[in-house]
Amino acid sequence: MIYNTLLTSPEKKFALLIDPDNHNDESLVKALTIANKTTLDFILVGGSLVSKPIDHTVTVIKKTSSVPVILFPGSLLQLSEKADGILLLALISGRNPDYLIGNHVLAAHFLKKSSLEIIPTGYILIDGKSISSVEYISNTRPIPVEKPDIVVATAMAGEMLGHKMIYLEAGSGADRRVSEKVVAEVRKHIGIPLMVGGGIRTPEDIFNLYKAGADIVVVGSAAEEDPEILIQMAAVRDKL
Ligand code: 1GP
């Protein structure tokens, strides 16, 4: 059980995000072969706009890696029974009903019949300086970076609504990642696991975010550019 591992193991976790459109089979296998040399905990699969079939990407990952694969769907086209679990994301920083409940209703029967482990996740988009794909595609506004009180209250509301995890997102390739200050403030106010992603580029970023209170750090773009960086990134928690 993926979520149970999060609750019962005190160790910080490291996740790799695979955006299927940013890989061909060869680059994917190359990245995963490097990841196999590390203590990577999870592989997330998805993106705001994905044109390739998710099933294929998950199949290639499953052939190459034994790390749990968790769907991180930007849309209903990104569901696959071949994965192990799904972050059932509610975009709670936004006010677009499709991303709060509409798509979840459409997916409900599929998800119930599947063997996917469902992890209800309050997904909070924070201004990462440039307009992110999430912002544009979801037609929602990110929370301004100078309003940590709104981030905290949103995370608290997400927990009280029953979400099992909070994901603080600056957007893939963000110019400005989520700050330690915001992570620390949210950490103080919620009891559920806290995941942070978007614009995280260095092992130092990861160290600082863990220290601030992130339980899981997600990296996508930096590993697409240089998969070897996964080795140093996954080793960060040993230095805590
Ligand atoms: C995006 O948080 C993830 O949804 C990962 O972002 O690609 O910037 O690492 P990066």
mmCIF file of C-alpha atoms and ligand atoms in Angstrom:
data_model
loop_
_atom_site.group_PDB
_atom_site.id
_atom_site.type_symbol
_atom_site.label_atom_id
_atom_site.label_comp_id
_atom_site.label_asym_id
_atom_site.label_seq_id
_atom_site.Cartn_x
_atom_site.Cartn_y
_atom_site.Cartn_z
ATOM 1 C CA MET A 1 0.000 0.000 0.000
ATOM 2 C CA ILE A 2 1.506 3.266 -1.173
ATOM 3 C CA TYR A 3 -0.227 5.587 1.277
ATOM 4 C CA ASN A 4 0.426 3.314 4.210
ATOM 5 C CA THR A 5 4.138 3.436 3.409
ATOM 6 C CA LEU A 6 3.928 7.218 3.614
ATOM 7 C CA LEU A 7 2.254 7.132 6.989
ATOM 8 C CA THR A 8 4.338 4.436 8.595
ATOM 9 C CA SER A 9 7.827 5.187 7.324
ATOM 10 C CA PRO A 10 9.424 8.264 8.876
ATOM 11 C CA GLU A 11 11.865 8.693 5.950
ATOM 12 C CA LYS A 12 11.504 11.534 3.495
ATOM 13 C CA LYS A 13 10.430 10.405 0.037
ATOM 14 C CA PHE A 14 11.637 11.239 -3.463
ATOM 15 C CA ALA A 15 9.481 10.975 -6.581
ATOM 16 C CA LEU A 16 10.283 11.262 -10.277
ATOM 17 C CA LEU A 17 7.660 12.778 -12.559
ATOM 18 C CA ILE A 18 7.498 11.333 -16.049
ATOM 19 C CA ASP A 19 5.666 13.504 -18.556
ATOM 20 C CA PRO A 20 5.068 11.062 -21.433
ATOM 21 C CA ASP A 21 5.338 13.807 -24.045
ATOM 22 C CA ASN A 22 8.851 14.685 -22.944
ATOM 23 C CA HIS A 23 10.196 11.181 -23.541
ATOM 24 C CA ASN A 24 10.567 8.592 -26.239
ATOM 25 C CA ASP A 25 10.986 4.953 -25.209
ATOM 26 C CA GLU A 26 14.752 5.219 -25.402
ATOM 27 C CA SER A 27 15.077 8.312 -23.194
ATOM 28 C CA LEU A 28 12.564 6.857 -20.761
ATOM 29 C CA VAL A 29 14.467 3.593 -20.375
ATOM 30 C CA LYS A 30 17.699 5.543 -20.007
ATOM 31 C CA ALA A 31 16.278 7.710 -17.209
ATOM 32 C CA LEU A 32 14.777 4.697 -15.442
ATOM 33 C CA THR A 33 18.001 2.706 -15.702
ATOM 34 C CA ILE A 34 19.735 5.523 -13.841
ATOM 35 C CA ALA A 35 16.819 5.772 -11.401
ATOM 36 C CA ASN A 36 17.203 2.039 -10.705
ATOM 37 C CA LYS A 37 20.606 2.795 -9.174
ATOM 38 C CA THR A 38 18.936 5.091 -6.634
ATOM 39 C CA THR A 39 16.459 4.759 -3.785
ATOM 40 C CA LEU A 40 13.669 6.476 -5.722
ATOM 41 C CA ASP A 41 10.318 5.892 -3.948
ATOM 42 C CA PHE A 42 7.665 6.687 -6.555
ATOM 43 C CA ILE A 43 7.232 7.403 -10.231
ATOM 44 C CA LEU A 44 4.448 9.845 -11.094
ATOM 45 C CA VAL A 45 3.086 9.822 -14.639
ATOM 46 C CA GLY A 46 1.129 12.654 -16.209
ATOM 47 C CA GLY A 47 1.083 16.280 -17.225
ATOM 48 C CA SER A 48 -1.270 19.150 -17.951
ATOM 49 C CA LEU A 49 -1.395 18.298 -21.652
ATOM 50 C CA VAL A 50 -0.330 14.835 -22.783
ATOM 51 C CA SER A 51 -0.698 13.607 -26.351
ATOM 52 C CA LYS A 52 0.816 10.119 -25.986
ATOM 53 C CA PRO A 53 -1.159 7.125 -24.661
ATOM 54 C CA ILE A 54 -0.549 6.797 -20.923
ATOM 55 C CA ASP A 55 -0.907 2.999 -21.076
ATOM 56 C CA HIS A 56 2.188 2.743 -23.244
ATOM 57 C CA THR A 57 4.311 4.908 -20.953
ATOM 58 C CA VAL A 58 3.223 2.971 -17.880
ATOM 59 C CA THR A 59 3.967 -0.332 -19.640
ATOM 60 C CA VAL A 60 7.509 0.789 -20.507
ATOM 61 C CA ILE A 61 8.056 1.991 -16.929
ATOM 62 C CA LYS A 62 6.749 -1.274 -15.479
ATOM 63 C CA LYS A 63 9.102 -3.291 -17.696
ATOM 64 C CA THR A 64 12.093 -1.258 -16.565
ATOM 65 C CA SER A 65 11.429 -0.385 -12.935
ATOM 66 C CA SER A 66 9.902 -1.961 -9.848
ATOM 67 C CA VAL A 67 9.136 1.389 -8.207
ATOM 68 C CA PRO A 68 5.388 2.035 -7.627
ATOM 69 C CA VAL A 69 3.817 3.999 -10.487
ATOM 70 C CA ILE A 70 1.274 6.632 -9.506
ATOM 71 C CA LEU A 71 -0.914 8.434 -12.008
ATOM 72 C CA PHE A 72 -0.773 12.221 -11.771
ATOM 73 C CA PRO A 73 -3.514 12.961 -14.257
ATOM 74 C CA GLY A 74 -4.022 16.319 -15.905
ATOM 75 C CA SER A 75 -7.158 14.995 -17.574
ATOM 76 C CA LEU A 76 -9.446 11.990 -17.960
ATOM 77 C CA LEU A 77 -7.327 10.878 -20.925
ATOM 78 C CA GLN A 78 -4.535 10.063 -18.476
ATOM 79 C CA LEU A 79 -6.128 7.140 -16.647
ATOM 80 C CA SER A 80 -4.546 3.695 -16.862
ATOM 81 C CA GLU A 81 -5.248 0.459 -15.056
ATOM 82 C CA LYS A 82 -1.638 -0.560 -15.517
ATOM 83 C CA ALA A 83 -0.438 1.840 -12.793
ATOM 84 C CA ASP A 84 -0.386 1.044 -9.079
ATOM 85 C CA GLY A 85 -2.141 4.114 -7.783
ATOM 86 C CA ILE A 86 -3.528 7.526 -8.607
ATOM 87 C CA LEU A 87 -3.337 10.935 -7.014
ATOM 88 C CA LEU A 88 -7.021 11.816 -7.218
ATOM 89 C CA LEU A 89 -6.320 15.512 -7.504
ATOM 90 C CA ALA A 90 -8.762 18.224 -6.514
ATOM 91 C CA LEU A 91 -7.369 21.581 -7.645
ATOM 92 C CA ILE A 92 -8.382 23.312 -4.429
ATOM 93 C CA SER A 93 -6.465 26.530 -5.080
ATOM 94 C CA GLY A 94 -8.766 27.095 -8.063
ATOM 95 C CA ARG A 95 -12.458 27.689 -8.498
ATOM 96 C CA ASN A 96 -13.057 25.596 -11.591
ATOM 97 C CA PRO A 97 -15.750 23.013 -10.764
ATOM 98 C CA ASP A 98 -14.464 20.560 -13.394
ATOM 99 C CA TYR A 99 -11.176 20.246 -11.495
ATOM 100 C CA LEU A 100 -12.869 20.183 -8.083
ATOM 101 C CA ILE A 101 -15.539 17.532 -8.754
ATOM 102 C CA GLY A 102 -16.675 17.348 -12.405
ATOM 103 C CA ASN A 103 -13.915 15.117 -13.772
ATOM 104 C CA HIS A 104 -14.026 12.988 -10.627
ATOM 105 C CA VAL A 105 -17.687 12.208 -11.270
ATOM 106 C CA LEU A 106 -16.870 11.187 -14.837
ATOM 107 C CA ALA A 107 -14.039 8.944 -13.641
ATOM 108 C CA ALA A 108 -15.832 7.440 -10.641
ATOM 109 C CA HIS A 109 -16.977 4.125 -12.172
ATOM 110 C CA PHE A 110 -13.653 3.557 -13.904
ATOM 111 C CA LEU A 111 -11.728 4.173 -10.691
ATOM 112 C CA LYS A 112 -14.008 2.043 -8.532
ATOM 113 C CA LYS A 113 -13.654 -0.942 -10.883
ATOM 114 C CA SER A 114 -9.895 -0.562 -11.207
ATOM 115 C CA SER A 115 -7.372 -1.943 -8.774
ATOM 116 C CA LEU A 116 -5.669 1.449 -8.531
ATOM 117 C CA GLU A 117 -4.900 2.659 -5.036
ATOM 118 C CA ILE A 118 -6.683 5.983 -4.791
ATOM 119 C CA ILE A 119 -4.994 8.777 -2.891
ATOM 120 C CA PRO A 120 -7.286 11.808 -2.575
ATOM 121 C CA THR A 121 -4.984 14.798 -2.865
ATOM 122 C CA GLY A 122 -5.587 18.495 -2.364
ATOM 123 C CA TYR A 123 -3.608 20.101 -5.174
ATOM 124 C CA ILE A 124 -2.557 23.700 -4.562
ATOM 125 C CA LEU A 125 -1.075 25.786 -7.349
ATOM 126 C CA ILE A 126 1.212 28.605 -6.201
ATOM 127 C CA ASP A 127 2.521 31.338 -8.482
ATOM 128 C CA GLY A 128 5.821 30.120 -9.926
ATOM 129 C CA LYS A 129 6.596 33.487 -11.612
ATOM 130 C CA SER A 130 5.647 32.436 -15.157
ATOM 131 C CA ILE A 131 2.219 31.231 -16.336
ATOM 132 C CA SER A 132 2.219 27.456 -15.874
ATOM 133 C CA SER A 133 0.531 24.873 -18.081
ATOM 134 C CA VAL A 134 -1.637 23.909 -15.085
ATOM 135 C CA GLU A 135 -2.863 27.488 -14.753
ATOM 136 C CA TYR A 136 -3.652 27.832 -18.431
ATOM 137 C CA ILE A 137 -5.195 24.411 -19.043
ATOM 138 C CA SER A 138 -7.220 24.297 -15.813
ATOM 139 C CA ASN A 139 -8.311 27.910 -16.187
ATOM 140 C CA THR A 140 -7.568 28.582 -12.524
ATOM 141 C CA ARG A 141 -5.435 31.210 -10.857
ATOM 142 C CA PRO A 142 -2.458 30.242 -8.713
ATOM 143 C CA ILE A 143 -2.263 31.586 -5.176
ATOM 144 C CA PRO A 144 0.013 34.658 -5.124
ATOM 145 C CA VAL A 145 3.403 33.891 -3.627
ATOM 146 C CA GLU A 146 3.105 36.766 -1.164
ATOM 147 C CA LYS A 147 -0.059 35.249 0.349
ATOM 148 C CA PRO A 148 1.173 32.276 2.435
ATOM 149 C CA ASP A 149 -1.869 32.720 4.696
ATOM 150 C CA ILE A 150 -4.124 31.740 1.770
ATOM 151 C CA VAL A 151 -1.936 28.712 1.000
ATOM 152 C CA VAL A 152 -2.132 27.613 4.646
ATOM 153 C CA ALA A 153 -5.907 28.057 4.888
ATOM 154 C CA THR A 154 -6.383 26.204 1.587
ATOM 155 C CA ALA A 155 -4.256 23.286 2.802
ATOM 156 C CA MET A 156 -6.156 23.196 6.105
ATOM 157 C CA ALA A 157 -9.495 23.177 4.277
ATOM 158 C CA GLY A 158 -8.195 20.387 2.040
ATOM 159 C CA GLU A 159 -7.304 18.277 5.053
ATOM 160 C CA MET A 160 -10.635 18.947 6.750
ATOM 161 C CA LEU A 161 -12.467 17.971 3.561
ATOM 162 C CA GLY A 162 -10.819 14.563 3.829
ATOM 163 C CA HIS A 163 -7.899 14.753 1.437
ATOM 164 C CA LYS A 164 -5.127 12.396 2.449
ATOM 165 C CA MET A 165 -2.298 14.447 1.054
ATOM 166 C CA ILE A 166 -1.509 18.049 0.092
ATOM 167 C CA TYR A 167 0.550 18.781 -3.028
ATOM 168 C CA LEU A 168 2.116 22.253 -3.238
ATOM 169 C CA GLU A 169 2.794 22.891 -6.932
ATOM 170 C CA ALA A 170 4.641 25.755 -8.609
ATOM 171 C CA GLY A 171 4.106 24.262 -12.092
ATOM 172 C CA SER A 172 6.437 22.158 -14.171
ATOM 173 C CA GLY A 173 9.580 24.072 -15.088
ATOM 174 C CA ALA A 174 8.621 26.941 -12.761
ATOM 175 C CA ASP A 175 11.099 29.805 -12.541
ATOM 176 C CA ARG A 176 10.439 29.996 -8.819
ATOM 177 C CA ARG A 177 9.796 26.857 -6.794
ATOM 178 C CA VAL A 178 7.650 26.769 -3.660
ATOM 179 C CA SER A 179 9.590 28.460 -0.852
ATOM 180 C CA GLU A 180 10.781 26.902 2.382
ATOM 181 C CA LYS A 181 8.725 29.521 4.224
ATOM 182 C CA VAL A 182 5.455 28.392 2.639
ATOM 183 C CA VAL A 183 6.309 24.710 3.154
ATOM 184 C CA ALA A 184 7.125 25.327 6.814
ATOM 185 C CA GLU A 185 3.902 27.289 7.388
ATOM 186 C CA VAL A 186 1.741 24.611 5.761
ATOM 187 C CA ARG A 187 3.594 21.856 7.640
ATOM 188 C CA LYS A 188 2.720 23.544 10.957
ATOM 189 C CA HIS A 189 -0.982 23.538 10.155
ATOM 190 C CA ILE A 190 -1.698 20.101 8.654
ATOM 191 C CA GLY A 191 -1.121 16.537 9.790
ATOM 192 C CA ILE A 192 -1.269 14.733 6.449
ATOM 193 C CA PRO A 193 1.705 14.074 4.128
ATOM 194 C CA LEU A 194 2.967 17.113 2.232
ATOM 195 C CA MET A 195 4.246 16.801 -1.321
ATOM 196 C CA VAL A 196 6.107 19.622 -3.095
ATOM 197 C CA GLY A 197 6.957 19.986 -6.783
ATOM 198 C CA GLY A 198 7.608 22.374 -9.640
ATOM 199 C CA GLY A 199 10.899 24.056 -10.486
ATOM 200 C CA ILE A 200 13.011 21.966 -8.110
ATOM 201 C CA ARG A 201 16.370 21.745 -9.808
ATOM 202 C CA THR A 202 19.153 20.910 -7.361
ATOM 203 C CA PRO A 203 19.939 18.561 -4.468
ATOM 204 C CA GLU A 204 20.220 21.710 -2.283
ATOM 205 C CA ASP A 205 16.614 22.639 -3.149
ATOM 206 C CA ILE A 206 15.531 19.189 -2.029
ATOM 207 C CA PHE A 207 17.549 19.343 1.195
ATOM 208 C CA ASN A 208 16.008 22.722 2.073
ATOM 209 C CA LEU A 209 12.473 21.591 1.282
ATOM 210 C CA TYR A 210 12.846 18.430 3.379
ATOM 211 C CA LYS A 211 14.196 20.540 6.234
ATOM 212 C CA ALA A 212 11.230 22.909 5.911
ATOM 213 C CA GLY A 213 8.806 20.002 6.260
ATOM 214 C CA ALA A 214 8.158 18.475 2.836
ATOM 215 C CA ASP A 215 7.571 14.720 3.102
ATOM 216 C CA ILE A 216 7.811 14.018 -0.622
ATOM 217 C CA VAL A 217 9.685 16.026 -3.218
ATOM 218 C CA VAL A 218 8.808 15.633 -6.900
ATOM 219 C CA VAL A 219 11.269 16.320 -9.714
ATOM 220 C CA GLY A 220 10.493 16.187 -13.431
ATOM 221 C CA SER A 221 12.191 18.711 -15.717
ATOM 222 C CA ALA A 222 15.633 18.663 -14.070
ATOM 223 C CA ALA A 223 15.832 14.885 -14.546
ATOM 224 C CA GLU A 224 14.679 15.164 -18.165
ATOM 225 C CA GLU A 225 17.625 17.473 -18.828
ATOM 226 C CA ASP A 226 20.142 15.407 -16.855
ATOM 227 C CA PRO A 227 18.948 12.010 -15.578
ATOM 228 C CA GLU A 228 22.250 11.510 -13.721
ATOM 229 C CA ILE A 229 21.179 14.189 -11.252
ATOM 230 C CA LEU A 230 18.706 11.662 -9.816
ATOM 231 C CA ILE A 231 21.600 9.910 -8.082
ATOM 232 C CA GLN A 232 22.533 12.964 -6.025
ATOM 233 C CA MET A 233 18.910 13.990 -5.530
ATOM 234 C CA ALA A 234 17.789 10.628 -4.178
ATOM 235 C CA ALA A 235 20.777 10.574 -1.813
ATOM 236 C CA VAL A 236 19.850 13.902 -0.188
ATOM 237 C CA ARG A 237 17.784 12.374 2.604
ATOM 238 C CA ASP A 238 20.812 10.449 3.820
ATOM 239 C CA LYS A 239 22.340 13.840 4.690
ATOM 240 C CA LEU A 240 19.446 14.992 6.862
HETATM 241 C C1 1GP B 1 5.076 19.338 -12.077
HETATM 242 O O1 1GP B 1 5.710 19.301 -9.826
HETATM 243 C C2 1GP B 1 5.931 18.694 -11.046
HETATM 244 O O2 1GP B 1 3.756 19.015 -11.899
HETATM 245 C C3 1GP B 1 7.381 18.655 -11.457
HETATM 246 O O3 1GP B 1 7.846 19.921 -11.855
HETATM 247 O O4 1GP B 1 9.042 19.477 -13.998
HETATM 248 O O5 1GP B 1 9.540 21.537 -12.660
HETATM 249 O O6 1GP B 1 10.272 19.305 -11.845
HETATM 250 P P1 1GP B 1 9.258 20.049 -12.629
#
